Coordinates of C-alpha atoms in Angstrom, one line a residue:
M1297 CA -51.7 88.6 4.4
A1298 CA -52.5 89.8 0.9
L1299 CA -55.2 92.4 1.2
T1300 CA -56.7 94.8 -1.3
I1301 CA -59.5 97.3 -0.6
K1302 CA -61.4 98.8 -3.5
V1303 CA -63.7 101.9 -3.1
P1304 CA -65.8 103.4 -5.9
A1305 CA -66.0 107.1 -6.7
T1306 CA -69.3 108.8 -6.0
S1307 CA -71.4 111.5 -7.6
A1308 CA -73.5 113.3 -4.9
N1309 CA -76.5 115.7 -4.8
I1310 CA -77.8 114.7 -8.2
G1311 CA -79.3 118.1 -8.6
L1312 CA -82.0 118.3 -5.9
G1313 CA -80.7 115.8 -3.4
F1314 CA -78.4 118.2 -1.6
D1315 CA -76.2 116.5 1.0
S1316 CA -78.4 113.4 1.0
L1317 CA -78.4 111.7 -2.4
G1318 CA -75.5 110.0 -4.1
I1319 CA -74.6 107.3 -6.6
A1320 CA -71.5 105.1 -6.9
V1321 CA -69.6 105.1 -10.2
N1322 CA -66.8 102.9 -11.6
L1323 CA -63.8 105.0 -10.9
Y1324 CA -61.8 103.5 -8.0
L1325 CA -59.4 104.1 -5.1
T1326 CA -57.5 100.8 -4.6
L1327 CA -55.6 100.3 -1.3
H1328 CA -53.0 97.5 -1.2
V1329 CA -52.1 96.4 2.4
E1330 CA -48.6 95.1 2.5
E1331 CA -46.3 93.8 5.3
P1332 CA -46.4 95.0 8.9
S1333 CA -44.0 97.8 9.6
S1334 CA -42.5 99.7 12.5
E1335 CA -44.5 102.8 11.5
W1336 CA -47.3 103.6 9.1
V1337 CA -46.2 104.4 5.5
I1338 CA -48.4 104.9 2.5
T1339 CA -47.3 105.4 -1.1
H1340 CA -49.7 107.3 -3.3
P1341 CA -49.9 109.2 -6.6
F1342 CA -51.1 112.5 -5.3
G1343 CA -47.9 114.5 -4.8
E1344 CA -46.1 116.0 -1.8
E1345 CA -49.2 117.9 -0.5
I1346 CA -50.8 114.6 0.6
P1347 CA -49.1 113.0 3.7
T1348 CA -47.4 109.6 3.6
N1349 CA -47.6 108.9 7.3
E1350 CA -50.2 108.7 10.0
E1351 CA -51.5 112.2 9.0
N1352 CA -52.8 110.6 5.7
L1353 CA -56.6 110.6 5.7
I1354 CA -56.8 106.9 5.1
I1355 CA -54.5 106.0 8.0
E1356 CA -55.9 108.8 10.2
T1357 CA -59.4 107.4 9.7
A1358 CA -58.4 103.8 10.4
L1359 CA -56.8 104.8 13.7
K1360 CA -59.9 106.8 14.8
V1361 CA -62.0 103.6 14.3
C1362 CA -59.4 101.3 15.9
P1363 CA -56.5 103.0 17.6
T1364 CA -54.7 99.8 18.4
L1365 CA -54.0 98.8 14.8
A1366 CA -50.5 97.6 14.1
P1367 CA -48.7 99.7 11.5
H1368 CA -48.4 98.4 7.9
K1369 CA -47.0 99.5 4.6
L1370 CA -49.7 100.7 2.3
V1371 CA -49.9 101.4 -1.4
C1372 CA -52.7 103.5 -2.8
E1373 CA -53.7 103.8 -6.4
S1374 CA -56.6 106.0 -7.5
E1375 CA -58.6 106.8 -10.6
I1376 CA -60.6 109.4 -8.7
P1377 CA -59.3 113.0 -9.4
L1378 CA -58.9 115.2 -6.3
T1379 CA -61.4 118.0 -5.5
R1380 CA -63.4 117.4 -8.7
G1381 CA -66.8 116.5 -7.1
L1382 CA -66.3 112.8 -7.4
G1383 CA -65.9 111.9 -3.7
S1384 CA -62.1 111.6 -3.5
S1385 CA -62.0 112.4 0.2
S1386 CA -65.0 110.1 0.9
S1387 CA -63.2 107.2 -0.9
A1388 CA -60.2 107.7 1.4
I1389 CA -62.4 107.8 4.5
V1390 CA -64.2 104.6 3.4
A1391 CA -60.9 102.9 2.7
G1392 CA -59.7 103.8 6.1
I1393 CA -62.8 102.4 7.8
E1394 CA -62.4 99.2 5.9
L1395 CA -58.7 99.0 6.7
A1396 CA -59.6 99.2 10.4
N1397 CA -62.4 96.7 10.0
V1398 CA -60.2 94.1 8.4
L1399 CA -57.0 94.5 10.3
G1400 CA -58.8 95.0 13.6
N1401 CA -61.2 92.2 13.0
L1402 CA -64.1 94.5 14.0
Q1403 CA -66.8 92.8 11.8
L1404 CA -68.6 96.1 11.3
T1405 CA -72.0 96.0 9.6
N1406 CA -72.7 98.3 6.6
D1407 CA -74.8 100.4 8.9
E1408 CA -71.9 100.9 11.3
K1409 CA -69.6 101.7 8.4
V1410 CA -72.0 104.3 7.1
K1411 CA -72.3 105.8 10.6
W1412 CA -68.6 106.1 11.1
A1413 CA -68.0 107.5 7.6
T1414 CA -70.8 110.1 8.0
L1415 CA -69.4 111.1 11.4
F1416 CA -66.0 111.8 9.7
E1417 CA -67.3 113.4 6.5
G1418 CA -70.2 115.4 8.0
H1419 CA -72.9 114.2 5.7
P1420 CA -73.7 110.8 4.0
D1421 CA -74.3 111.7 0.4
N1422 CA -70.8 110.5 -0.8
V1423 CA -69.8 108.0 1.8
A1424 CA -73.0 105.9 1.8
P1425 CA -73.0 105.0 -1.9
A1426 CA -69.2 104.4 -1.7
I1427 CA -70.0 101.7 1.0
L1428 CA -73.3 100.3 -0.4
G1429 CA -73.0 100.9 -4.1
G1430 CA -75.9 102.0 -6.4
V1431 CA -78.1 104.9 -5.5
V1432 CA -78.4 105.8 -1.8
V1433 CA -80.8 108.3 -0.2
A1434 CA -79.6 109.2 3.3
T1435 CA -80.0 111.6 6.1
Y1436 CA -77.9 112.4 9.2
D1437 CA -79.4 113.6 12.5
T1438 CA -76.6 115.8 14.0
H1439 CA -78.2 115.6 17.4
T1440 CA -78.7 111.9 17.8
K1441 CA -75.9 111.0 15.3
E1442 CA -78.4 108.6 13.6
V1443 CA -78.0 107.9 9.9
L1444 CA -80.9 106.5 7.9
T1445 CA -80.3 105.2 4.4
V1446 CA -82.4 103.8 1.6
H1447 CA -80.3 101.8 -1.0
K1448 CA -81.3 101.1 -4.6
N1449 CA -79.5 99.4 -7.5
V1450 CA -80.2 101.0 -10.8
E1451 CA -80.7 99.4 -14.2
A1452 CA -77.7 99.0 -16.5
S1453 CA -79.3 100.8 -19.5
I1454 CA -78.2 104.2 -18.2
A1455 CA -74.7 105.5 -18.5
M1456 CA -73.3 108.6 -16.8
V1457 CA -71.1 111.0 -18.9
A1458 CA -68.8 113.2 -16.8
V1459 CA -67.2 116.4 -18.0
I1460 CA -64.2 116.7 -15.7
P1461 CA -62.4 120.1 -16.0
N1462 CA -58.7 120.1 -15.2
V1463 CA -59.2 122.6 -12.4
Q1464 CA -59.8 122.0 -8.8
L1465 CA -62.7 123.4 -6.8
S1466 CA -62.6 123.0 -3.1
T1467 CA -65.7 122.0 -1.2
K1468 CA -65.1 125.0 1.1
K1469 CA -65.1 127.5 -1.8
S1470 CA -68.1 125.8 -3.4
R1471 CA -70.0 125.9 -0.1
G1472 CA -69.0 129.5 0.5
V1473 CA -71.3 130.8 -2.2
L1474 CA -74.4 129.2 -0.7
P1475 CA -77.0 131.2 1.2
S1476 CA -77.4 130.8 4.9
S1477 CA -81.2 130.2 4.5
L1478 CA -84.0 129.9 2.0
A1479 CA -87.4 131.6 2.2
Y1480 CA -90.1 129.2 3.5
G1481 CA -92.0 129.0 0.2
E1482 CA -88.8 128.4 -1.8
A1483 CA -87.7 125.7 0.7
V1484 CA -91.0 123.9 0.3
E1485 CA -90.8 124.0 -3.5
A1486 CA -87.2 122.8 -3.4
S1487 CA -88.2 120.0 -1.1
S1488 CA -91.1 118.9 -3.2
R1489 CA -89.0 118.8 -6.3
S1490 CA -86.4 116.7 -4.5
N1491 CA -89.0 114.3 -3.4
V1492 CA -90.1 113.7 -7.0
L1493 CA -86.5 113.1 -8.1
V1494 CA -86.0 110.5 -5.3
A1495 CA -89.2 108.8 -6.2
G1496 CA -88.3 108.7 -9.8
L1497 CA -84.9 107.1 -9.0
M1498 CA -86.5 104.5 -6.8
V1499 CA -88.9 103.4 -9.6
E1500 CA -86.4 104.1 -12.4
D1501 CA -88.7 106.5 -14.2
W1502 CA -86.2 108.2 -16.4
K1503 CA -88.8 110.4 -18.0
V1504 CA -89.6 111.9 -14.6
I1505 CA -85.9 112.1 -13.7
S1506 CA -85.1 114.0 -16.9
S1507 CA -87.9 116.4 -16.3
I1508 CA -86.9 117.3 -12.7
V1509 CA -83.2 116.8 -12.2
E1510 CA -82.2 120.2 -13.6
K1511 CA -84.6 122.1 -11.5
D1512 CA -82.6 122.3 -8.2
L1513 CA -83.1 125.3 -5.9
F1514 CA -80.7 124.3 -3.1
H1515 CA -77.3 124.9 -4.6
E1516 CA -76.8 124.8 -8.4
T1517 CA -78.1 128.3 -9.0
Y1518 CA -75.6 129.7 -6.5
R1519 CA -72.7 127.7 -7.8
S1520 CA -73.3 128.3 -11.5
T1521 CA -70.8 131.2 -11.6
L1522 CA -68.1 128.8 -10.4
V1523 CA -69.0 126.1 -13.1
P1524 CA -70.3 127.9 -16.2
W1525 CA -69.8 124.8 -18.3
M1526 CA -72.8 123.1 -16.5
E1527 CA -75.2 125.4 -18.3
E1528 CA -73.1 125.1 -21.5
V1529 CA -73.6 121.3 -21.5
R1530 CA -77.3 121.8 -20.9
T1531 CA -77.5 124.3 -23.8
I1532 CA -75.6 122.0 -26.1
T1533 CA -77.9 119.1 -25.3
K1534 CA -81.0 121.1 -26.0
N1535 CA -79.8 122.8 -29.1
E1536 CA -78.6 119.6 -30.6
G1537 CA -81.8 117.7 -29.6
L1538 CA -79.8 115.1 -27.7
D1539 CA -81.9 112.5 -25.8
T1540 CA -80.4 112.6 -22.3
C1541 CA -82.0 112.2 -18.9
G1542 CA -80.6 115.4 -17.4
T1543 CA -77.4 117.2 -16.4
Y1544 CA -76.3 118.1 -12.9
L1545 CA -73.4 119.4 -10.9
S1546 CA -71.6 116.4 -9.3
G1547 CA -71.0 117.0 -5.6
A1548 CA -69.5 120.5 -5.1
G1549 CA -68.2 120.5 -8.6
P1550 CA -66.5 121.3 -10.9
T1551 CA -67.4 118.0 -12.6
V1552 CA -70.7 118.1 -14.5
M1553 CA -72.6 114.8 -14.9
T1554 CA -75.3 113.7 -17.4
F1555 CA -77.5 110.7 -17.4
V1556 CA -77.6 109.2 -20.9
H1557 CA -79.3 106.2 -22.4
K1558 CA -76.5 103.9 -23.5
E1559 CA -77.5 103.8 -27.1
Q1560 CA -77.2 107.6 -27.2
V1561 CA -73.8 107.8 -25.5
D1562 CA -71.5 107.9 -28.6
R1563 CA -73.5 110.7 -30.2
F1564 CA -73.6 112.7 -27.0
V1565 CA -69.9 112.4 -26.4
K1566 CA -69.0 113.3 -29.9
T1567 CA -71.2 116.4 -29.8
L1568 CA -69.7 117.5 -26.5
E1569 CA -66.2 117.0 -27.8
K1570 CA -67.1 119.1 -30.9
Y1571 CA -68.4 122.1 -28.8
L1572 CA -66.2 121.9 -25.7
E1573 CA -62.9 121.9 -27.6
T1574 CA -63.4 125.6 -28.3
T1575 CA -64.7 126.7 -24.9
L1576 CA -63.4 124.2 -22.3
K1577 CA -60.3 122.8 -23.9
D1578 CA -58.7 121.4 -20.8
C1579 CA -61.2 118.8 -19.7
T1580 CA -61.7 115.1 -19.7
I1581 CA -65.0 113.4 -20.9
R1582 CA -65.5 110.1 -19.2
V1583 CA -68.3 107.6 -19.8
L1584 CA -69.1 105.9 -16.5
E1585 CA -71.1 103.0 -15.3
I1586 CA -73.1 102.8 -12.1
D1587 CA -71.2 100.7 -9.5
A1588 CA -73.6 98.3 -7.8
Q1589 CA -71.2 96.7 -5.3
G1590 CA -69.7 99.5 -3.3
V1591 CA -66.5 98.9 -1.2
Y1592 CA -65.1 95.4 -1.3
V1593 CA -62.1 93.5 0.0
K1594 CA -60.1 90.8 -1.7

């Protein structure tokens, strides 16, 4: 059986949508399922720190979903950099669920896939768009284990420009700087801003989105010391009068993402390259498209 599973990267939070809002982008983890084997073996490009046996996250996830799966040889390719805020672990989890779904003939629905993935990841902001594509707003009830999602495909006139530093930032470290609570008034204000961002995304009002996406109160303020280039990109944008729709911290960072009208992308990228070559030399600037399909099998 020739089988390939392809999972998109994701950019979560989008400023104010902490742990609940994410968008799929066109960087991919691709899993090739080869012949049956006496034991699970996976070849991947990530180095010796990532297991090549049943302890690999993809295989581990698949066996949690369907413990009776017969072992196979697997080959993993990935364009998604590890621990950069682009959903690398989520893509592995989604690939594992799809591996179990196909090899085990489980016929899981998308809702069931999202529920499994959220159970493993802990929150749905990355895994849901990796499964569904487009923009996904989701919430997870830790008591009932219920996951609710709203899915939206976004117009093709917007690109996403990612500044990806060549440094890793673990989710654990990035979460470690967050407060344990917010004052009631601050939480209400943060929630109201988040509501406006979600509404703007649902109707694709990029004027509203650009006005609100940089006004997060949940996490970006606390993480700014870990990712000083986020404010730098915003400052460059404002000083140069660039027409963008807002810059935000992608996931837990360190990647910084900017929504840009496609006709402005070339100018925006050239300006970033000019300024960042002196202050953040070791980084990659990638122009990304929104992935509308999510995970798929061929």
